[in-house]
mmCIF file of C-alpha atoms and ligand atoms in Angstrom:
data_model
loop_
_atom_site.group_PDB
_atom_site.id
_atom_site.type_symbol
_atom_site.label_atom_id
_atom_site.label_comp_id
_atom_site.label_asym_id
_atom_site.label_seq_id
_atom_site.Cartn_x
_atom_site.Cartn_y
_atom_site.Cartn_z
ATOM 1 C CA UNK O 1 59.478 -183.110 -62.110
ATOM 2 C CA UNK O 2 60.816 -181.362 -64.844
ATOM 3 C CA UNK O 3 62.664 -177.781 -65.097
ATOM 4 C CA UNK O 4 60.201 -174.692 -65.093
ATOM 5 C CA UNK O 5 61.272 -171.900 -67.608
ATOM 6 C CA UNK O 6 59.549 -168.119 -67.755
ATOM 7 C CA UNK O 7 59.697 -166.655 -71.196
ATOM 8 C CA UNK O 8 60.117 -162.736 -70.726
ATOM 9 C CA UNK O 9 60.469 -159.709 -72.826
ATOM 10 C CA UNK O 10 59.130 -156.293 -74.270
ATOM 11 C CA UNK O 11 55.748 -156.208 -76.332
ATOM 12 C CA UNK O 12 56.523 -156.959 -80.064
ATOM 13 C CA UNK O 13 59.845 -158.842 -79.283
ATOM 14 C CA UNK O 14 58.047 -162.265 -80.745
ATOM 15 C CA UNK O 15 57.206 -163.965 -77.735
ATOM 16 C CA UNK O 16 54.299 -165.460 -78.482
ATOM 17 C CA UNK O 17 55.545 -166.274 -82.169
ATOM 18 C CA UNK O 18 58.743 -167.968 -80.194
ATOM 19 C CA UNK O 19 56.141 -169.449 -77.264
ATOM 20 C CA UNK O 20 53.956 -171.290 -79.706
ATOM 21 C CA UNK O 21 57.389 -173.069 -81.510
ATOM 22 C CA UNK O 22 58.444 -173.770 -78.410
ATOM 23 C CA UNK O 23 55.287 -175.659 -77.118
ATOM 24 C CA UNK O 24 53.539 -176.408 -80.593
ATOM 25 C CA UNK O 25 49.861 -177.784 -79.509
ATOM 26 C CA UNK O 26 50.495 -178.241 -75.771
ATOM 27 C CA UNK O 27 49.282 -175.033 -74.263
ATOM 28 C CA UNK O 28 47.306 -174.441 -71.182
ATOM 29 C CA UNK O 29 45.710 -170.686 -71.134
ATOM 30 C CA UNK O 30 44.439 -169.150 -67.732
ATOM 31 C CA UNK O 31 44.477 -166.409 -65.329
ATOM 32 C CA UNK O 32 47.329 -165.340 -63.323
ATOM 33 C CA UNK O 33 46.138 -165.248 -59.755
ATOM 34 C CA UNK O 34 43.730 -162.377 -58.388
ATOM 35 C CA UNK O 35 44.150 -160.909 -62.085
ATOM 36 C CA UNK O 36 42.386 -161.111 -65.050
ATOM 37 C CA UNK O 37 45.293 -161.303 -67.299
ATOM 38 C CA UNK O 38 46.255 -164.148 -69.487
ATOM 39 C CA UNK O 39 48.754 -166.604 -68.034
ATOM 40 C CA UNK O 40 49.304 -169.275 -70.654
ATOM 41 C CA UNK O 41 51.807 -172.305 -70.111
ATOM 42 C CA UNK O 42 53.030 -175.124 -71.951
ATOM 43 C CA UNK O 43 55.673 -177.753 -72.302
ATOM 44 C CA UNK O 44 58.630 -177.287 -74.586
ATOM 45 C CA UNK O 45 58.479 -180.199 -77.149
ATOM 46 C CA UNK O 46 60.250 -183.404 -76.559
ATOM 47 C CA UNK O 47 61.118 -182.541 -72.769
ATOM 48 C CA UNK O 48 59.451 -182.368 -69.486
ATOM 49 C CA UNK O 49 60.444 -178.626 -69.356
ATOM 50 C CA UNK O 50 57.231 -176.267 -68.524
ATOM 51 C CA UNK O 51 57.626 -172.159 -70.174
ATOM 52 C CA UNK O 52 55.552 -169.722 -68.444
ATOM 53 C CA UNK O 53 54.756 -167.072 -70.343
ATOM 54 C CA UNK O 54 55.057 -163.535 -68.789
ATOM 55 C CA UNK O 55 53.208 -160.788 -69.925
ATOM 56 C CA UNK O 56 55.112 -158.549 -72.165
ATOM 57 C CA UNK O 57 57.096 -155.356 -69.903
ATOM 58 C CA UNK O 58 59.586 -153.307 -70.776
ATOM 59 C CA UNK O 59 61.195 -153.031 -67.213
ATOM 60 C CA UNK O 60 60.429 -154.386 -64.205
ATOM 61 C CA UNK O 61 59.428 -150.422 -62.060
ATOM 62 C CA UNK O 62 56.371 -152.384 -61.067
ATOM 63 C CA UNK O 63 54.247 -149.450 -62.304
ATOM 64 C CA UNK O 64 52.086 -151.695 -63.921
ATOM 65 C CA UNK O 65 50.110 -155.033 -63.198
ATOM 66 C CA UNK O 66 52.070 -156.299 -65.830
ATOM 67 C CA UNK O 67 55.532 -155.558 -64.447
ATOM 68 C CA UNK O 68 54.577 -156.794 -61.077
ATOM 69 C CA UNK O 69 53.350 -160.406 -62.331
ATOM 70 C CA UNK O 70 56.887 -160.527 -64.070
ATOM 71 C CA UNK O 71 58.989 -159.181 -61.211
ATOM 72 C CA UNK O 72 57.391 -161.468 -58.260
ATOM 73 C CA UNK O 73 56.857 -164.852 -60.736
ATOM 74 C CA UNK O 74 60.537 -164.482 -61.203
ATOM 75 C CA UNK O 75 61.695 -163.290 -57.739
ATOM 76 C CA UNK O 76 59.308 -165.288 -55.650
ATOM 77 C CA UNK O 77 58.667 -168.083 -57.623
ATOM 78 C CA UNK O 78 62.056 -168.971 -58.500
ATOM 79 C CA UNK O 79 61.820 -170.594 -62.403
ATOM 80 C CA UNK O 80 64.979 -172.957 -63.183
ATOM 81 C CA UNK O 81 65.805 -170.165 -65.888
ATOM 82 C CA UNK O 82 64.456 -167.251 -67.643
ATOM 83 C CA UNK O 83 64.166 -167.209 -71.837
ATOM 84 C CA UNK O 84 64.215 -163.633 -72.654
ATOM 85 C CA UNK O 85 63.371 -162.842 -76.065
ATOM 86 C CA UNK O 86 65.117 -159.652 -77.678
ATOM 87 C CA UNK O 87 64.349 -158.129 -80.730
ATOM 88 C CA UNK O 88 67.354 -157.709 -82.270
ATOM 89 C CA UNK O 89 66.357 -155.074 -84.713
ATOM 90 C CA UNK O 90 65.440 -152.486 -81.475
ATOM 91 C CA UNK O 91 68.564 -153.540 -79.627
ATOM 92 C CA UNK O 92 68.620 -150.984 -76.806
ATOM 93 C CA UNK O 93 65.307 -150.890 -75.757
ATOM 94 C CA UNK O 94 65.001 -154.453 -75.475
ATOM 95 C CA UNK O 95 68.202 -154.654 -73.141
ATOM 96 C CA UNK O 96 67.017 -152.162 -70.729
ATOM 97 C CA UNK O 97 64.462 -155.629 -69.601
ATOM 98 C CA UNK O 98 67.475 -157.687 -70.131
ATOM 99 C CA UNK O 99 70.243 -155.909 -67.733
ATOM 100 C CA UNK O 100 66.943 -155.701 -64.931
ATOM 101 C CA UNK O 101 66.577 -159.483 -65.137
ATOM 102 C CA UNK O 102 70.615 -159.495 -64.850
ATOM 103 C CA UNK O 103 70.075 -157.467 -61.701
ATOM 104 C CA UNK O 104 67.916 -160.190 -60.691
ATOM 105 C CA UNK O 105 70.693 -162.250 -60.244
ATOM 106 C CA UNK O 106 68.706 -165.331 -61.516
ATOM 107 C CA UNK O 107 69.775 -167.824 -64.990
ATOM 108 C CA UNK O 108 68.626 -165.774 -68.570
ATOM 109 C CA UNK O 109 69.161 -167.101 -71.939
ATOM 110 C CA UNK O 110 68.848 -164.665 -74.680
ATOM 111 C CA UNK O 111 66.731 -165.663 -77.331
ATOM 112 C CA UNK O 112 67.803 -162.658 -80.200
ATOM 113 C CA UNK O 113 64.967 -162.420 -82.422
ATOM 114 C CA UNK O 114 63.867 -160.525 -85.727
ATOM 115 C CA UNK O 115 67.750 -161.533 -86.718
ATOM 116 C CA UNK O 116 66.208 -161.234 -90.397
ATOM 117 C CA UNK O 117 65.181 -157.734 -90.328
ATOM 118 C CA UNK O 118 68.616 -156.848 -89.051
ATOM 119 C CA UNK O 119 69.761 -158.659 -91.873
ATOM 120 C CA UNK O 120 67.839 -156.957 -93.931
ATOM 121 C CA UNK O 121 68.234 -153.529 -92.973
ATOM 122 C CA UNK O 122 71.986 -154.302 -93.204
ATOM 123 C CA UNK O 123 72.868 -153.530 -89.973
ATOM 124 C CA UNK O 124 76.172 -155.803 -88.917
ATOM 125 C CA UNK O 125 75.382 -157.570 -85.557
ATOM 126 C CA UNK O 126 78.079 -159.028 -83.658
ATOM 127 C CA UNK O 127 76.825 -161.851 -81.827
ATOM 128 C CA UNK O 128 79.698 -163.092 -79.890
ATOM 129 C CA UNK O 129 80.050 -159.797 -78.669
ATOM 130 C CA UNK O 130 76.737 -159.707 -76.920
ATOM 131 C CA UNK O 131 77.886 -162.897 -75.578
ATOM 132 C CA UNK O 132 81.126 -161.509 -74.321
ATOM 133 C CA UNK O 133 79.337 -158.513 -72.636
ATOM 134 C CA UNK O 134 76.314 -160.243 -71.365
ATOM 135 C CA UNK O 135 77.762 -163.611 -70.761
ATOM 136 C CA UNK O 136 74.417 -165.607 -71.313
ATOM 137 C CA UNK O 137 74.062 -167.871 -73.579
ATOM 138 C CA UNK O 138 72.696 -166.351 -76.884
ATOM 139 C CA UNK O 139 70.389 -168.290 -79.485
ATOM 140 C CA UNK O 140 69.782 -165.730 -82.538
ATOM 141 C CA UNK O 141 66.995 -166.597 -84.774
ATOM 142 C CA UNK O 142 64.621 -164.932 -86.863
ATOM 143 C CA UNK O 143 61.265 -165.526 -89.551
ATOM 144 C CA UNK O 144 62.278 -168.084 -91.664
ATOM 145 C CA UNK O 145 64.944 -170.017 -89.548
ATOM 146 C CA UNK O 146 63.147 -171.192 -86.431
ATOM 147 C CA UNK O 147 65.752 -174.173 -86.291
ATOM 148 C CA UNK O 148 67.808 -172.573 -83.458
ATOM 149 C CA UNK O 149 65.181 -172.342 -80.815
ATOM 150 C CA UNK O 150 65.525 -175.896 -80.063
ATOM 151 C CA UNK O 151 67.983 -175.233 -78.732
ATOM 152 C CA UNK O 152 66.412 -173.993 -76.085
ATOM 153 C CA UNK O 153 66.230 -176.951 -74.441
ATOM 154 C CA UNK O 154 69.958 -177.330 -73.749
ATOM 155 C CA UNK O 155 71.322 -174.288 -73.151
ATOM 156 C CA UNK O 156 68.724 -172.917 -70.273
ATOM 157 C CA UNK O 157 70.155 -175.908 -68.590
ATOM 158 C CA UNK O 158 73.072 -174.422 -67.187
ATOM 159 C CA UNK O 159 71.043 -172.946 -64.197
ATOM 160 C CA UNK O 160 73.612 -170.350 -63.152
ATOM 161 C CA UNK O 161 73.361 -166.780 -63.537
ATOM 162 C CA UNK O 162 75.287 -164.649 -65.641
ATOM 163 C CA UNK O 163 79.018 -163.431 -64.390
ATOM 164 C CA UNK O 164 77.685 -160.164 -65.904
ATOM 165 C CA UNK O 165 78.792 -157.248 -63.614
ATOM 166 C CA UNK O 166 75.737 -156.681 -62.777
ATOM 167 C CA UNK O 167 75.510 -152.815 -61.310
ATOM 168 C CA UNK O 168 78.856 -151.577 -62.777
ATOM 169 C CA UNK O 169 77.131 -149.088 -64.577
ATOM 170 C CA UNK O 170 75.600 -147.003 -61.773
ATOM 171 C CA UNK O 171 77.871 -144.290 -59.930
ATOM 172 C CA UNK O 172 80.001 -145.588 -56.894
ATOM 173 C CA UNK O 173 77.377 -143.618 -54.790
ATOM 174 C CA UNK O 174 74.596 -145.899 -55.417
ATOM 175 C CA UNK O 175 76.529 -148.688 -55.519
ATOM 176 C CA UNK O 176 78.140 -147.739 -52.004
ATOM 177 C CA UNK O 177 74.037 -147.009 -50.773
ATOM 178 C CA UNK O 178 73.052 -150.451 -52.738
ATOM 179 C CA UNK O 179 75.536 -152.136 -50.890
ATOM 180 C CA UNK O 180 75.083 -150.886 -47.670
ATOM 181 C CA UNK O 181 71.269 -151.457 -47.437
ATOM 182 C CA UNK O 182 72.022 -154.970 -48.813
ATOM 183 C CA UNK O 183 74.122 -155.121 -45.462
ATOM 184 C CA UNK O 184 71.354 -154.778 -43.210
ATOM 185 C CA UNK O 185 68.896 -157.141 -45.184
ATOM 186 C CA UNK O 186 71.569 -159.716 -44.945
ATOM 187 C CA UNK O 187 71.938 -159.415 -41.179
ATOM 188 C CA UNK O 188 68.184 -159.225 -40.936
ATOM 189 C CA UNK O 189 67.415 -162.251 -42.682
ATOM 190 C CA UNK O 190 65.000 -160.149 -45.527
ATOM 191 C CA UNK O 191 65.979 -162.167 -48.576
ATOM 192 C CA UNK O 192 63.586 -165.107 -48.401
ATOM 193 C CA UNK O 193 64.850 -166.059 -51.393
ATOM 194 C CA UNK O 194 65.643 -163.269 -53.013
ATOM 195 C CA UNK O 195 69.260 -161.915 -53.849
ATOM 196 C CA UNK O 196 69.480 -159.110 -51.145
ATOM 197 C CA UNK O 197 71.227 -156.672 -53.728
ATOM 198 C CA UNK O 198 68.589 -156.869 -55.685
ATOM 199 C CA UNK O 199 66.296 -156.077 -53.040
ATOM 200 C CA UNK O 200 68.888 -153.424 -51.811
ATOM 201 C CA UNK O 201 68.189 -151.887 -55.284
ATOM 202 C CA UNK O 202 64.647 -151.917 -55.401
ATOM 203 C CA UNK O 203 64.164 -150.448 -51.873
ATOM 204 C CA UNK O 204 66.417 -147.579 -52.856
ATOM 205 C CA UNK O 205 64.045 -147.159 -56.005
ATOM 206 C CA UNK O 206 61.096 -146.836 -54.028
ATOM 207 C CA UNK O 207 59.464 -149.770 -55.261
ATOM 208 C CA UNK O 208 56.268 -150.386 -53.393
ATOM 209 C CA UNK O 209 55.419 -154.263 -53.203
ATOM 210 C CA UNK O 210 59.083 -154.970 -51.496
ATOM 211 C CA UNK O 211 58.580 -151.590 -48.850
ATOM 212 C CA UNK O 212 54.887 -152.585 -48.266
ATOM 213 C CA UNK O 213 56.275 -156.524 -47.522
ATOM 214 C CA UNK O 214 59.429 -155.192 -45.212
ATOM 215 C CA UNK O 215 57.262 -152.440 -43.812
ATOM 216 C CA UNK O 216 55.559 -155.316 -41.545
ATOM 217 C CA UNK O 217 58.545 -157.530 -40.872
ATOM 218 C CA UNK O 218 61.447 -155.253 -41.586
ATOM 219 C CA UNK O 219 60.416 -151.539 -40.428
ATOM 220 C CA UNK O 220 64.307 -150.277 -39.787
ATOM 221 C CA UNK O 221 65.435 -151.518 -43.267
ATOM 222 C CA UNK O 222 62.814 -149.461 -45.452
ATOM 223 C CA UNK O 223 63.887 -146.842 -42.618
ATOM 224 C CA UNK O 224 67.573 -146.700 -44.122
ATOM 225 C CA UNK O 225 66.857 -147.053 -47.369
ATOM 226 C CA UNK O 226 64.612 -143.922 -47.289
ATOM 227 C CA UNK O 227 66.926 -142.242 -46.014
ATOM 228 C CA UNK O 228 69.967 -143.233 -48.037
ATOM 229 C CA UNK O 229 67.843 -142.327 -51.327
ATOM 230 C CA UNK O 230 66.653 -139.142 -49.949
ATOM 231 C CA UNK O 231 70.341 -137.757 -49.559
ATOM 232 C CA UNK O 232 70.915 -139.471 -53.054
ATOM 233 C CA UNK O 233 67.987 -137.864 -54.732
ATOM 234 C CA UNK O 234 68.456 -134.142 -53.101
ATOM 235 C CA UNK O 235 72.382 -134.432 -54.246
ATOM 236 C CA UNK O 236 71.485 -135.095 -57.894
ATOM 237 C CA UNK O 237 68.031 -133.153 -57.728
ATOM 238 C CA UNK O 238 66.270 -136.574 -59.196
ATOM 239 C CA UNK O 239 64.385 -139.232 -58.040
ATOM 240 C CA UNK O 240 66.610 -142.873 -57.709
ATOM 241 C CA UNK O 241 64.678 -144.227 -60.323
ATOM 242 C CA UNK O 242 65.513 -141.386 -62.693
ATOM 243 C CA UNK O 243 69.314 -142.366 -61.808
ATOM 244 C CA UNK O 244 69.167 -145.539 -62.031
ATOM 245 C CA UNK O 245 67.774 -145.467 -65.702
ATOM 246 C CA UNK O 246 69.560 -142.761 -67.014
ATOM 247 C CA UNK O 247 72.776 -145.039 -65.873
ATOM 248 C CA UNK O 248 71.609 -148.079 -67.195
ATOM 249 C CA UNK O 249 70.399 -146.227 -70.665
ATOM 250 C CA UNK O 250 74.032 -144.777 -70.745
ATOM 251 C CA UNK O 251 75.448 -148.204 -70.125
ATOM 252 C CA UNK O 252 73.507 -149.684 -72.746
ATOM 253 C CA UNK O 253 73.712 -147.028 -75.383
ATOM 254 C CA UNK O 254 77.610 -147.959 -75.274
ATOM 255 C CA UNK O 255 77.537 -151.283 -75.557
ATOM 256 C CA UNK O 256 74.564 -151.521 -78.302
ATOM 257 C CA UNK O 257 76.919 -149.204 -80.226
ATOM 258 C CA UNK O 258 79.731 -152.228 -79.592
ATOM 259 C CA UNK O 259 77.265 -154.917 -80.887
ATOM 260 C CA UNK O 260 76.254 -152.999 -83.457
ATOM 261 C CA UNK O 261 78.575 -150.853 -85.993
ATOM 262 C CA UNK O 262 76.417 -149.548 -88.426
ATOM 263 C CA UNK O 263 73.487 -148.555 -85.651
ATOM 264 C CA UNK O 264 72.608 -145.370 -87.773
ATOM 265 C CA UNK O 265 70.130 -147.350 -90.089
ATOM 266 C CA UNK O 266 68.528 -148.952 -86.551
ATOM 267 C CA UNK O 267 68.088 -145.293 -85.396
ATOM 268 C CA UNK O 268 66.950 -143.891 -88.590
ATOM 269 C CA UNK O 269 64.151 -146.863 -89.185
ATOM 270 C CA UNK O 270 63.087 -146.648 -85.047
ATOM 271 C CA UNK O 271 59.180 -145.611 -85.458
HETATM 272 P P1 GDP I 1 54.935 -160.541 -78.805
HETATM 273 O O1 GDP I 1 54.167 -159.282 -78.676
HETATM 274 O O2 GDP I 1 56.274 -160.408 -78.167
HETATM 275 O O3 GDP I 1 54.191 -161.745 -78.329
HETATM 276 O O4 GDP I 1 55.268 -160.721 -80.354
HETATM 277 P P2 GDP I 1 54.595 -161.622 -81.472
HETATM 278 O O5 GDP I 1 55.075 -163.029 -81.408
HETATM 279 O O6 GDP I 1 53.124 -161.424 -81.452
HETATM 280 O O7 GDP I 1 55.255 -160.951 -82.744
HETATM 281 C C1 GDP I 1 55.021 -159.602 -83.083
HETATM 282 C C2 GDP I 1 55.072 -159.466 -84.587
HETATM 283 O O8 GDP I 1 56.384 -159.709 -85.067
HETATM 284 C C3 GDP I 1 54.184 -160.463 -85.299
HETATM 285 O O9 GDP I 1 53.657 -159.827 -86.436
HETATM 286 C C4 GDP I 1 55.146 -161.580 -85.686
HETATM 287 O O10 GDP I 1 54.723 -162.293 -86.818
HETATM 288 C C5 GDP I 1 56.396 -160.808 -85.976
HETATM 289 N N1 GDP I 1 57.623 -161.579 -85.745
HETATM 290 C C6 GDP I 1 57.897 -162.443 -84.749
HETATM 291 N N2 GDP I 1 59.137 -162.928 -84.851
HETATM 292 C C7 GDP I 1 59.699 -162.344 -85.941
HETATM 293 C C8 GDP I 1 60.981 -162.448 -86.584
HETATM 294 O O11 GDP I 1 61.894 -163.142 -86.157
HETATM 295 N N3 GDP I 1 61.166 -161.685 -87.693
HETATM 296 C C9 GDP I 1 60.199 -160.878 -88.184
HETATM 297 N N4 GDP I 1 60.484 -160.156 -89.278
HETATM 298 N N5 GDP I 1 58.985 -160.752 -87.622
HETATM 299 C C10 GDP I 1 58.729 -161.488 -86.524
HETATM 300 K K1 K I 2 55.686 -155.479 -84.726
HETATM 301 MG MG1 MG I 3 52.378 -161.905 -77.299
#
């Protein structure tokens, strides 16, 4: 059997433009299960490797059917690799998906797309430096130069998720709370797959598909994490998931100014 690969990324990123040259002719449209929403596969050509198509998020807060079909395809499912496609030309929005499937703990390739309009708006993009930060490997393409995308097909192979430091950016108290819930679902034997500081994470953010699964099996752990985020959220006066964005957003804000120097004509254009 050949490698599985789920294509992710925001709306508008060129998914489907980047789907369709990956799999030319050999698509299969359906239904994802219980849902009515298009799940469309096919296999990358020349290989044996299969790209799922997820539908197109902008985070993974499960606060729509969307976001949940992403977040438990990759988390349950367990795809050889995720291809996330980033619009280059809308840099920091697009990376607030990309640090989330980082937190994931799981293989991403970067497919940087709409490299032409950056181009064109003469904005100076430093690839290698998204590398460096990101440490994925990076295929930047755009209209007109599709070559690159083949490549595809090597590079997803590595299989091994990113050394990113993955949760640097959030205060130590999170990261202490994070860590200590992780604790517990370690000891409990929660993951089922899953990387427990991920799960650690979501718990603390309330998310409700993870507390409703645990809430059967797992009663203490949802237990401590409501607690832990309670003493969080009346410190700060804002909900985890409040914090955790604003500190990703901050991260990401810095390091899109990093990747790109002249960012003023991004802003400026940004409908
Ligand atoms: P999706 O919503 O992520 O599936 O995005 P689409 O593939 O439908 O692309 C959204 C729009 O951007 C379409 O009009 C595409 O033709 C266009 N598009 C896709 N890739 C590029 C690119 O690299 N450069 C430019 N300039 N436009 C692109
Ligand atoms: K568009
Ligand atoms: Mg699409």
């Amino acid at each position: 059997m050949g490698k599985t690969y789920a294509l992710t990324g925001n709306p508008n990123s060129g998914k489907t433009t980047i789907f369709n040259e990956l799999t030319g002719s050999t698509q299969y449209v359906g239904n994802w299960s219980g849902v009515t929403v298009e799940k469309k596969e096919g296999i990358i050509k020349n290989t044996d490797i299969k790209v799922v198509d997820l539908p197109g998020i902008y985070s993974m807060s499960s606060t729509s059917i969307d976001e949940i079909i992403a977040m438990e395809y990759i988390s349950e499912e367990h795809p050889d690799g995720i291809i996330n496609v980033v619009s280059a030309s809308n840099l920091e929005r697009n990376l607030y998906l990309t640090v989330q499937l980082l937190e994931m703990n799981v293989p991403v390739t970067v497919i940087l797309n709409m490299m032409d309009e950056v181009k064109r708006r003469g904005m100076n993009f430093d690839v290698a430096k998204f590398q460096e930060i990101f440490k994925v490997p990076v295929i930047p393409t755009g209209a007109h130069d599709r070559k690159n995308v083949e490549k595809v097909k090597d590079v997803v192979i590595l299989d091994e998720a990113s050394t990113f430091a993955r949760f640097s950016y959030f205060n130590e108290e999170i990261r202490k709370a994070i860590e200590e819930i992780q604790k517990i679902i370690v000891e409990e034997g929660a993951t089922h797959d899953r990387d427990p500081r991920w799960m650690a994470m979501k718990i603390l953010e309330g998310n409700n598909n993870i507390k409703t699964e645990l809430e059967k099996t797992h009663k203490s752990i949802v237990g401590a994490g409501n607690q832990l985020a309670k003493a969080v959220e009346e410190k700060y006066g804002k909900s985890l998931i409040q914090l955790l964005a604003e500190q990703r957003y901050a991260f990401l804000n810095k390091v899109t100014r990093q990747i790109i120097q002249n960012q003023e004509t991004e802003i400026n254009k940004e409908t």
